[in-house]
mmCIF file of C-alpha atoms and ligand atoms in Angstrom:
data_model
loop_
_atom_site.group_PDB
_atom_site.id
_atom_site.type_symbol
_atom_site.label_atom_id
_atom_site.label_comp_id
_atom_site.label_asym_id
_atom_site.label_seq_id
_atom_site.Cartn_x
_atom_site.Cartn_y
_atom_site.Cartn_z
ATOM 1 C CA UNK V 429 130.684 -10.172 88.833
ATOM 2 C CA UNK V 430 130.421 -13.579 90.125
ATOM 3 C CA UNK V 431 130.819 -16.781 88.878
ATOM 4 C CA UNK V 432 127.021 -16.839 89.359
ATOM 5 C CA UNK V 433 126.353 -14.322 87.521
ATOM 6 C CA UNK V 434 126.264 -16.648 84.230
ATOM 7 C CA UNK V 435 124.697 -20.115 84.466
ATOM 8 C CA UNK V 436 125.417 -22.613 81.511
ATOM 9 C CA UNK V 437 123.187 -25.686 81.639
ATOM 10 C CA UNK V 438 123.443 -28.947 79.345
ATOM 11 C CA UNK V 439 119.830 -30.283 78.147
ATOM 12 C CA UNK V 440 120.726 -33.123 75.720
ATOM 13 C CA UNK V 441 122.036 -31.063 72.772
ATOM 14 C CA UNK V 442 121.232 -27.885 73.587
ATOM 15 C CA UNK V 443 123.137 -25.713 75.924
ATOM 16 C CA UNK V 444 121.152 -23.308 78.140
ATOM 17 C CA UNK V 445 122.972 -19.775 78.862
ATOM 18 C CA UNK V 446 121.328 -17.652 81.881
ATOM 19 C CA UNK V 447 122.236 -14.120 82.858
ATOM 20 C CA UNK V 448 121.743 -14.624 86.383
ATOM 21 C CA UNK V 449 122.500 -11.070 87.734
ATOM 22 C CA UNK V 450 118.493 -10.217 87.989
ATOM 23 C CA UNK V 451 118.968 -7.566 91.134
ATOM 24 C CA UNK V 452 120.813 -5.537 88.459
ATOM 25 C CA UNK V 453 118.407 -6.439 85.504
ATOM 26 C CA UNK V 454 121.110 -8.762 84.481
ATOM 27 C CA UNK V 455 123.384 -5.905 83.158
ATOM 28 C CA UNK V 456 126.690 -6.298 81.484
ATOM 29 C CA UNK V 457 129.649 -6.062 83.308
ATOM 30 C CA UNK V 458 133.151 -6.313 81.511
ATOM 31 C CA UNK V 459 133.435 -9.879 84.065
ATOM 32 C CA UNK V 460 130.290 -11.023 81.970
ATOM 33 C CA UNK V 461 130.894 -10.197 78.449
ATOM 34 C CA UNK V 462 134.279 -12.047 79.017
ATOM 35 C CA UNK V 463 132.718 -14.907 80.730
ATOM 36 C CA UNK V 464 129.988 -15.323 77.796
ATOM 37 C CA UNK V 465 132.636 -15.502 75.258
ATOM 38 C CA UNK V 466 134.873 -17.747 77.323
ATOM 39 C CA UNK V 467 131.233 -20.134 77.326
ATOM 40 C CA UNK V 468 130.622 -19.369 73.697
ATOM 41 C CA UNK V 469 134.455 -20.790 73.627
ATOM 42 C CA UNK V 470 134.230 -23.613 75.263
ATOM 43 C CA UNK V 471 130.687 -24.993 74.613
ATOM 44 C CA UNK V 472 131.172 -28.989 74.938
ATOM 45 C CA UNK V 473 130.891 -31.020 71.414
ATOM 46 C CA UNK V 474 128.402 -32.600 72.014
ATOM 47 C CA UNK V 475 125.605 -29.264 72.153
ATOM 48 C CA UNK V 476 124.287 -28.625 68.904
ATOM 49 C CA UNK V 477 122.253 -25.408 69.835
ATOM 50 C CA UNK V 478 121.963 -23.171 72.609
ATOM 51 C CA UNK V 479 119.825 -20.498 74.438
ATOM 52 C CA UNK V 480 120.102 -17.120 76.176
ATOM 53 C CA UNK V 481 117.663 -16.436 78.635
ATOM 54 C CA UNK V 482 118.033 -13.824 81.653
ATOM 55 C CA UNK V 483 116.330 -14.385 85.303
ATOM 56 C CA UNK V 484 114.327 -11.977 86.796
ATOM 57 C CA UNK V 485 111.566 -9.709 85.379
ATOM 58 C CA UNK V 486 113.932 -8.492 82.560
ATOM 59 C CA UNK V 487 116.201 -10.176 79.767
ATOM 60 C CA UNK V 488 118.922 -7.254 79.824
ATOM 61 C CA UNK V 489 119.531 -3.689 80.702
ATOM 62 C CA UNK V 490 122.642 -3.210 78.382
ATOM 63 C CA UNK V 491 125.865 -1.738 79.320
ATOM 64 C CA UNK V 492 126.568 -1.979 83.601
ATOM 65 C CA UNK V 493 126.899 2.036 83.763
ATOM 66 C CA UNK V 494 128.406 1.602 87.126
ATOM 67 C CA UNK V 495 131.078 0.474 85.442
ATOM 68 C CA UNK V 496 131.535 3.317 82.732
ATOM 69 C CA UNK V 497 134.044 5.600 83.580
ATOM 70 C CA UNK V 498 135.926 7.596 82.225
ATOM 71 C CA UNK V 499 138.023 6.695 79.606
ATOM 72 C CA UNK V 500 140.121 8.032 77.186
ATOM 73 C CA UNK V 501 139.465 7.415 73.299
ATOM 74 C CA UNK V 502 142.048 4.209 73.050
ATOM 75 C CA UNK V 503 140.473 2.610 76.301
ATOM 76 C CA UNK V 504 137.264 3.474 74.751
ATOM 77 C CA UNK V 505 137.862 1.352 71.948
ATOM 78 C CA UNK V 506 139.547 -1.287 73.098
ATOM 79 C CA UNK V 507 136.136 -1.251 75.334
ATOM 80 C CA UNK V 508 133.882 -2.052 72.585
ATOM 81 C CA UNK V 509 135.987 -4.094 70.828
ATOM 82 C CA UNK V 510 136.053 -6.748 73.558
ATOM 83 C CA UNK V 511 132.437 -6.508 73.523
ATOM 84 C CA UNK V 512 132.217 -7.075 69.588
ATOM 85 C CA UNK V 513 134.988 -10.218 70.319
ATOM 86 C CA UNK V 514 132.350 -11.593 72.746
ATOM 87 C CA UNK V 515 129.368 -11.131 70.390
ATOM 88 C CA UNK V 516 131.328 -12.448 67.225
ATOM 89 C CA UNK V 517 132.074 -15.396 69.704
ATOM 90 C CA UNK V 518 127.263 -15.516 69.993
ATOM 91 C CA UNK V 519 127.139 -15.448 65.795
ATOM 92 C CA UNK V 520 129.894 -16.996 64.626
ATOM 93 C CA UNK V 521 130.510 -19.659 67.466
ATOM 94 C CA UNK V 522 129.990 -23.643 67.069
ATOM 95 C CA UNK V 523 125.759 -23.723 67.187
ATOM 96 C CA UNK V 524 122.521 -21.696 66.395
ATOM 97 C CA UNK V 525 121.745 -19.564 69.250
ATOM 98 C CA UNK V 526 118.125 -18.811 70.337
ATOM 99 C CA UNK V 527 117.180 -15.628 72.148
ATOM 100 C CA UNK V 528 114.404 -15.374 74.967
ATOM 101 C CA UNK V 529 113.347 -12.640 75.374
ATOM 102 C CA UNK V 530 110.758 -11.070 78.216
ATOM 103 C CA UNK V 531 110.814 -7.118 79.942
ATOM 104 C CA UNK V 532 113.660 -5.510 78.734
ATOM 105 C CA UNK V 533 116.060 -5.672 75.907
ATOM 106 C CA UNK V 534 117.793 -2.566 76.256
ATOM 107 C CA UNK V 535 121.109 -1.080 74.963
ATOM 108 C CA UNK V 536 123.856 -3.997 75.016
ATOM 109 C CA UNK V 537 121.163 -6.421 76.129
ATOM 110 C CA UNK V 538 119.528 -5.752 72.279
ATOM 111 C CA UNK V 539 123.054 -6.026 71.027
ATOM 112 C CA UNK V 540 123.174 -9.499 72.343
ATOM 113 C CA UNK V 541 119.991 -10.258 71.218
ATOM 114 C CA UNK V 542 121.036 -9.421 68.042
ATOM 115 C CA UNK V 543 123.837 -11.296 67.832
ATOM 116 C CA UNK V 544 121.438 -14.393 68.131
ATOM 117 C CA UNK V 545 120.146 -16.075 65.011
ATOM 118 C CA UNK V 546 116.791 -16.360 66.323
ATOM 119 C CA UNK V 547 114.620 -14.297 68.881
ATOM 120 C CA UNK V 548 111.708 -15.302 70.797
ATOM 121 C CA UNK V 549 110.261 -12.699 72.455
ATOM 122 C CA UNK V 550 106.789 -12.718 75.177
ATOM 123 C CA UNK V 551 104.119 -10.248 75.574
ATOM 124 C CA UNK V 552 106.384 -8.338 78.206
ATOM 125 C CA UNK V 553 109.484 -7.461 75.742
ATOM 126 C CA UNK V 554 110.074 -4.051 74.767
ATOM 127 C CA UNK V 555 113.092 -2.809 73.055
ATOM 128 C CA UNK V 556 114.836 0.341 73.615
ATOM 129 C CA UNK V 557 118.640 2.406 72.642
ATOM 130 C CA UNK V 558 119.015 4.544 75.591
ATOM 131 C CA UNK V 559 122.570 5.190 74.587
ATOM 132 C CA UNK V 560 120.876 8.538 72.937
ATOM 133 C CA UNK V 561 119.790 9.606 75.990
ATOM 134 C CA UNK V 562 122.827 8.754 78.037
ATOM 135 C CA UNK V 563 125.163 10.966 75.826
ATOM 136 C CA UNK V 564 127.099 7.532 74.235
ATOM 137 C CA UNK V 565 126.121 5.535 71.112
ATOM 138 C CA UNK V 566 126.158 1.841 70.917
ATOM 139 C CA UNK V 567 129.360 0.029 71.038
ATOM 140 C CA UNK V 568 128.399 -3.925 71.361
ATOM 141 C CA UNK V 569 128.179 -4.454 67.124
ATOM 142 C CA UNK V 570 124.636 -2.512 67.778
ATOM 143 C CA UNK V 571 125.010 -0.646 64.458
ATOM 144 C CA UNK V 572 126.598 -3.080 62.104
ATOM 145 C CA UNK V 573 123.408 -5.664 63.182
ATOM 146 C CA UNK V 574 120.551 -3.824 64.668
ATOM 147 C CA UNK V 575 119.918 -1.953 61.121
ATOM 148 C CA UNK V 576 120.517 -5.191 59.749
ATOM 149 C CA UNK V 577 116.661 -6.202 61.853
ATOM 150 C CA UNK V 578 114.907 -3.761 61.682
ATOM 151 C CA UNK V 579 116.819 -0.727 58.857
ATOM 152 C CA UNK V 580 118.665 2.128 59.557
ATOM 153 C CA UNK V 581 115.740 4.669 59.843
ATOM 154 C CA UNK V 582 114.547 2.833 63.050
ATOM 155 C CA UNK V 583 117.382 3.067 64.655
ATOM 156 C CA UNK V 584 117.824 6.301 63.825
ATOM 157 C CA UNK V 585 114.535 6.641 65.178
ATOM 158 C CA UNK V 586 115.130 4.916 68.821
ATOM 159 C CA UNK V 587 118.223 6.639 69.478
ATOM 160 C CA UNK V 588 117.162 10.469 68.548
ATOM 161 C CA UNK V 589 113.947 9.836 70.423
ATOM 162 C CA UNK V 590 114.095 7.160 72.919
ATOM 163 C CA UNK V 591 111.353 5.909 71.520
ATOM 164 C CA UNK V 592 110.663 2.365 72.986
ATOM 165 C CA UNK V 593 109.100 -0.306 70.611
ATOM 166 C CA UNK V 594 106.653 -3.249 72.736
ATOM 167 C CA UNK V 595 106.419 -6.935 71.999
ATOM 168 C CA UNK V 596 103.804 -6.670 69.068
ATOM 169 C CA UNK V 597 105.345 -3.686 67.431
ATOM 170 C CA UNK V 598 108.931 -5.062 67.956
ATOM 171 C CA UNK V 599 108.302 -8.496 66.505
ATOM 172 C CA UNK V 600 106.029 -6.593 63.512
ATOM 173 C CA UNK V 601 109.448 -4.492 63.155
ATOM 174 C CA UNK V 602 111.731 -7.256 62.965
ATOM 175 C CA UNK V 603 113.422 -7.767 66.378
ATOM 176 C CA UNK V 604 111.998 -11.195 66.891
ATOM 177 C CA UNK V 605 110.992 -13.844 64.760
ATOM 178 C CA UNK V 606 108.237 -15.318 67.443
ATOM 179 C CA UNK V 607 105.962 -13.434 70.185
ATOM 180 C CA UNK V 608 104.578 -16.031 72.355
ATOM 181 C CA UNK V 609 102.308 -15.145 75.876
ATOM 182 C CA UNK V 610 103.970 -14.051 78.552
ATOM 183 C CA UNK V 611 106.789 -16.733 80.675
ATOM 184 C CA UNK V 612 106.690 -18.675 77.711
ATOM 185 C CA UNK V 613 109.689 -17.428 75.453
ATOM 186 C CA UNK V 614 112.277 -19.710 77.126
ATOM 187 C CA UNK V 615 110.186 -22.955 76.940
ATOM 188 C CA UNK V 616 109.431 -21.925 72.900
ATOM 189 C CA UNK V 617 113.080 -21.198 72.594
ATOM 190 C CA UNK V 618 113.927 -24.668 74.166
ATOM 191 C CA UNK V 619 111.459 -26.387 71.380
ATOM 192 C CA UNK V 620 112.884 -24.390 68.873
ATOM 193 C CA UNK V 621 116.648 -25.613 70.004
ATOM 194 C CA UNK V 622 115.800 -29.059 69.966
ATOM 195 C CA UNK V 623 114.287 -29.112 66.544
ATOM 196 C CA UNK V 624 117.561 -27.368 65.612
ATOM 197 C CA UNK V 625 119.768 -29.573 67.036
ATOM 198 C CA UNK V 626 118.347 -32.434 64.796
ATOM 199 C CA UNK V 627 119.566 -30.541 61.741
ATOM 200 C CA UNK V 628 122.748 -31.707 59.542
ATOM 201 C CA UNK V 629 125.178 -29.607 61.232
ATOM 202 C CA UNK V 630 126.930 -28.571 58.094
ATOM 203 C CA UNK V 631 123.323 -27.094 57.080
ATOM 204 C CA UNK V 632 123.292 -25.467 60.555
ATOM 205 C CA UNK V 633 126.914 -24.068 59.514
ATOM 206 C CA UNK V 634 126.039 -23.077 56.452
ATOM 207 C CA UNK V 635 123.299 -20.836 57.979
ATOM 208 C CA UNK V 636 125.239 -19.417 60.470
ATOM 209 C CA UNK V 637 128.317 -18.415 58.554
ATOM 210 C CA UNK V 638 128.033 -18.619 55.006
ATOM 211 C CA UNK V 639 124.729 -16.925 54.513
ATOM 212 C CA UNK V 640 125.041 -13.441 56.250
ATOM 213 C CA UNK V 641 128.260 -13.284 54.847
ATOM 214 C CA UNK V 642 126.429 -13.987 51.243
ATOM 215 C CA UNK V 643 124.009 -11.189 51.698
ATOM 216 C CA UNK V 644 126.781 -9.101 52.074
ATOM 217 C CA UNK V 645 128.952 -10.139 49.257
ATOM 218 C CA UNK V 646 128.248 -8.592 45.582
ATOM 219 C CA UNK V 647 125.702 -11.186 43.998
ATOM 220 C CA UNK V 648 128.164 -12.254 41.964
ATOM 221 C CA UNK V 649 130.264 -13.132 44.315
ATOM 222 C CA UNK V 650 127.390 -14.325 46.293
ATOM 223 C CA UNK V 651 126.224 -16.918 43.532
ATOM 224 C CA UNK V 652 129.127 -18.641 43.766
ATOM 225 C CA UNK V 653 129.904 -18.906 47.397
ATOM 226 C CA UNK V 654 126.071 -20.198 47.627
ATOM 227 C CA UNK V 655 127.107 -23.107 45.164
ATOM 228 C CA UNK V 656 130.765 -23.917 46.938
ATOM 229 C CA UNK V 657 128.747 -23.935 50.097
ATOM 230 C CA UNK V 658 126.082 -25.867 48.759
ATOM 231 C CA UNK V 659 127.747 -28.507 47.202
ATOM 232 C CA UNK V 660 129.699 -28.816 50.591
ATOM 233 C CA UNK V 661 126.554 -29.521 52.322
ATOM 234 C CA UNK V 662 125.180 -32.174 49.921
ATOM 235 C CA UNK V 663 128.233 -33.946 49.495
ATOM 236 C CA UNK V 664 128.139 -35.082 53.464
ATOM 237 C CA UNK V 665 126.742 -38.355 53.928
ATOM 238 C CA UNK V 666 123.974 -37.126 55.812
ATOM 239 C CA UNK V 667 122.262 -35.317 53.429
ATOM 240 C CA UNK V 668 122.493 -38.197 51.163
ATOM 241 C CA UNK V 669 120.806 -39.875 53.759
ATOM 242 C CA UNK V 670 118.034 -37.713 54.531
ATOM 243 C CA UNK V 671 117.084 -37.538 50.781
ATOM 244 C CA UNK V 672 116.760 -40.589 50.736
ATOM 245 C CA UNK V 673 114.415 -41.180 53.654
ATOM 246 C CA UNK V 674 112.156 -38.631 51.750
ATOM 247 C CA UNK V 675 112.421 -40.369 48.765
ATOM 248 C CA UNK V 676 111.329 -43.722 50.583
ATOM 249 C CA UNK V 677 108.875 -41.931 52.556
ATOM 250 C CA UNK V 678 110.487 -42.178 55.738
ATOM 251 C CA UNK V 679 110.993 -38.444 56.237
ATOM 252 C CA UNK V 680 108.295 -35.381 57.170
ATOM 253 C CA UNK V 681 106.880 -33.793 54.850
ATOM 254 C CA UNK V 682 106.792 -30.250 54.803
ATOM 255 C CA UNK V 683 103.529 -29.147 56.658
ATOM 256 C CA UNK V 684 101.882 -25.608 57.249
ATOM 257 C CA UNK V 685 101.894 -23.720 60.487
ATOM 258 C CA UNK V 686 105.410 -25.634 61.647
ATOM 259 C CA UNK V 687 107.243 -25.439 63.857
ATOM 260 C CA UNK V 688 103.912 -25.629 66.254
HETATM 261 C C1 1HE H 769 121.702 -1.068 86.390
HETATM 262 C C2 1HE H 769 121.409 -1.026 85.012
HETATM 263 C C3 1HE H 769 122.491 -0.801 84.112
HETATM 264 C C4 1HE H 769 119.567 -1.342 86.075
HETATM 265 N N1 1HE H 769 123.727 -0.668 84.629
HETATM 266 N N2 1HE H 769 122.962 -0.918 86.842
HETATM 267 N N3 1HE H 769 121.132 0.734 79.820
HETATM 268 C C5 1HE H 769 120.201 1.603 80.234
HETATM 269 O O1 1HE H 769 120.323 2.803 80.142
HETATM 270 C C6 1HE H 769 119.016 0.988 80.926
HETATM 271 C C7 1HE H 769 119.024 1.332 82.395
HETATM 272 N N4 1HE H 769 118.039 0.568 83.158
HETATM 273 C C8 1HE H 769 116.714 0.863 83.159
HETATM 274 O O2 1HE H 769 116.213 1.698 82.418
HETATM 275 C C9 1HE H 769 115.868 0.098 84.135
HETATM 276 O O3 1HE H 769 116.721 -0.405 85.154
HETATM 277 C C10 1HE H 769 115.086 -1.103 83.527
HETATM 278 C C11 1HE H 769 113.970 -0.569 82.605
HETATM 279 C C12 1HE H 769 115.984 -2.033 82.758
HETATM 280 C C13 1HE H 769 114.448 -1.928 84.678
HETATM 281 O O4 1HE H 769 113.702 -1.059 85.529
HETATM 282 P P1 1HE H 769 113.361 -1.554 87.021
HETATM 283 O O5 1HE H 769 112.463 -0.488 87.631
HETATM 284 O O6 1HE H 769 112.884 -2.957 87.002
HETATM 285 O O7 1HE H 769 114.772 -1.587 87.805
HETATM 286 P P2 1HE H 769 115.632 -0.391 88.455
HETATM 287 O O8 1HE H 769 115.048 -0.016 89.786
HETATM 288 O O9 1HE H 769 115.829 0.718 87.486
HETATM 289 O O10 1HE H 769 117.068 -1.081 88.648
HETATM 290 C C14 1HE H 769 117.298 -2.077 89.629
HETATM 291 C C15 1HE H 769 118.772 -2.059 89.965
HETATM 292 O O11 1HE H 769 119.512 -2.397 88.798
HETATM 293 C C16 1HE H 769 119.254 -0.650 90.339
HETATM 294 O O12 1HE H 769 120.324 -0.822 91.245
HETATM 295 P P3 1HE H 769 120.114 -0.664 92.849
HETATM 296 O O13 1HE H 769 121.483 -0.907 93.404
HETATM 297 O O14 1HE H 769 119.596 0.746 93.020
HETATM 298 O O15 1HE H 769 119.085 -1.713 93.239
HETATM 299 C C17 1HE H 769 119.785 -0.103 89.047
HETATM 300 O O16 1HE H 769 120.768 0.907 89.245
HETATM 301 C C18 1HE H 769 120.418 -1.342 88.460
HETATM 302 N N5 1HE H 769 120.538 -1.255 87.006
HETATM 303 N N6 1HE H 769 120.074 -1.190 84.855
HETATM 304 C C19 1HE H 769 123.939 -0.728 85.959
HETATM 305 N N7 1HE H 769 122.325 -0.774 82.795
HETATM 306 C C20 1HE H 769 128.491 -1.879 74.409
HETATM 307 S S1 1HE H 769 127.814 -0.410 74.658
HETATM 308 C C21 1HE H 769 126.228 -0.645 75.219
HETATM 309 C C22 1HE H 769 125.707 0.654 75.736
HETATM 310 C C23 1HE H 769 124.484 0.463 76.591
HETATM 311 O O17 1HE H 769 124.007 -0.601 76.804
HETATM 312 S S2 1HE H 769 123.856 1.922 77.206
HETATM 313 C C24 1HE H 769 122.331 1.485 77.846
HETATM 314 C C25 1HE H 769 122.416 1.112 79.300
#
């Protein structure tokens, strides 16, 4: 791992996070989970959204298996609980983050991806668990989210079999939100991020923390965190403002086939 081996660019608002480690498919070391959580950490105040992107022909090939050894059960889970720190660092951090995806999203590299709020995936993805194969089983949140895209029976699926989904059938699956043509799922990502980053940021909070943990609650309990949460996020000034607008005709209007 070296300090090249992550990239973290500012655009305006939106922070731009590279796995730069393409002569190894941009695998995972321990040295680069720690270093994406440190940047999820320590994104400056001023970014409002961010993207993942990896260089090279591939967005991820999981785990770095050079670097699995043997361990005994403890290490073990001390292992994959510093990858689940880093990933809760990806969902639950300061801003939306936007997955590009392109070649492959394998293993830990899907667990990141999952951890994203949004994926954009070109013609080249394809999405694979090899853990099955290798003798291990996913250890980077990969079961808590991954059935949470796609349900548990695919899952099931891709790690008894191998069985490797492509672009169209992953995005017709639920992996990604957007397919776009090939080298173009950064540059859609990037549109995507900006739009974001024009959002009330207590709407873009509300998205990111209060509603997956809504779906989750009892609907009861669900009902009323949705009105706590959305009184919250009416009450700032800003919403007031953009109302307004609307109201005065200032403001879009909601229009099919966005965001183009
Ligand atoms: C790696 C890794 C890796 C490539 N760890 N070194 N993930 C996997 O089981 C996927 C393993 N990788 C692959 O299946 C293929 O590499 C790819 C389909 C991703 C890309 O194929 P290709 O032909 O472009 O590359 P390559 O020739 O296989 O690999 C190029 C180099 O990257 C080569 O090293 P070199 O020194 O011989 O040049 C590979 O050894 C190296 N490389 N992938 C280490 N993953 C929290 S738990 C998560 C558990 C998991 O993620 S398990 C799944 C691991």
């Amino acid at each position: 791992m070296t300090d090249q081996d992550l990239r973290l660019e500012i655009d305006g608002h939106v922070a731009v996070i590279r796995l730069a480690r393409a002569a190894k498919r941009n695998a995972l070391s321990d040295g680069l989970i720690l270093r994406l959580r440190d940047t999820f950490q320590q994104l400056p105040v001023t970014v409002r959204a961010a993207v993942i992107d990896g260089e090279g022909d591939h967005f991820c090939a999981g785990l770095d298996l050079s670097e699995l050894k043997e361990r005994d059960a403890g290490a073990g889970m001390h292992h994959s609980r510093m990858w689940h720190a880093a990933l809760e660092e990806v969902q639950y951090g300061p801003v939306p983050v936007i997955a590009a995806l392109h070649g492959a999203v394998v293993g830990g590299g899907l667990e990141l991806a999952a951890a994203c709020h949004i994926r954009v995936a070109d013609e080249t993805a394809f999405y694979a668990l090899p853990e099955g194969s290798r003798g291990i089983f996913v250890g980077g949140g990969g079961a808590v989210r991954i059935p949470r895209l796609i349900g548990v029976a695919r899952m099931t699926d891709m790690m008894l079999t191998g069985r490797v989904y492509d672009a169209a059938e992953g995005e017709k699956a639920g992996f990604a939100q957007y397919l776009v043509p090939r080298g173009e799922a950064s540059a859609k990502a990037m549109e995507l991020a900006r739009r974001i980053a024009q959002n009330a940021p207590l709407t873009n909070y509300a998205l990111m923390h209060a509603l997956p943990r809504i779906a989750e609650q009892p609907a009861d309990q669900g009902y009323l965190t949705e009105a706590l949460m959305s009184a919250i996020a009416q009450s700032a000034p800003e919403a007031k403002e953009r109302v307004r607008a609307f109201l005065e005709g200032r403001a879009a209007k909601v229009e099919k086939g966005s965001p183009k």
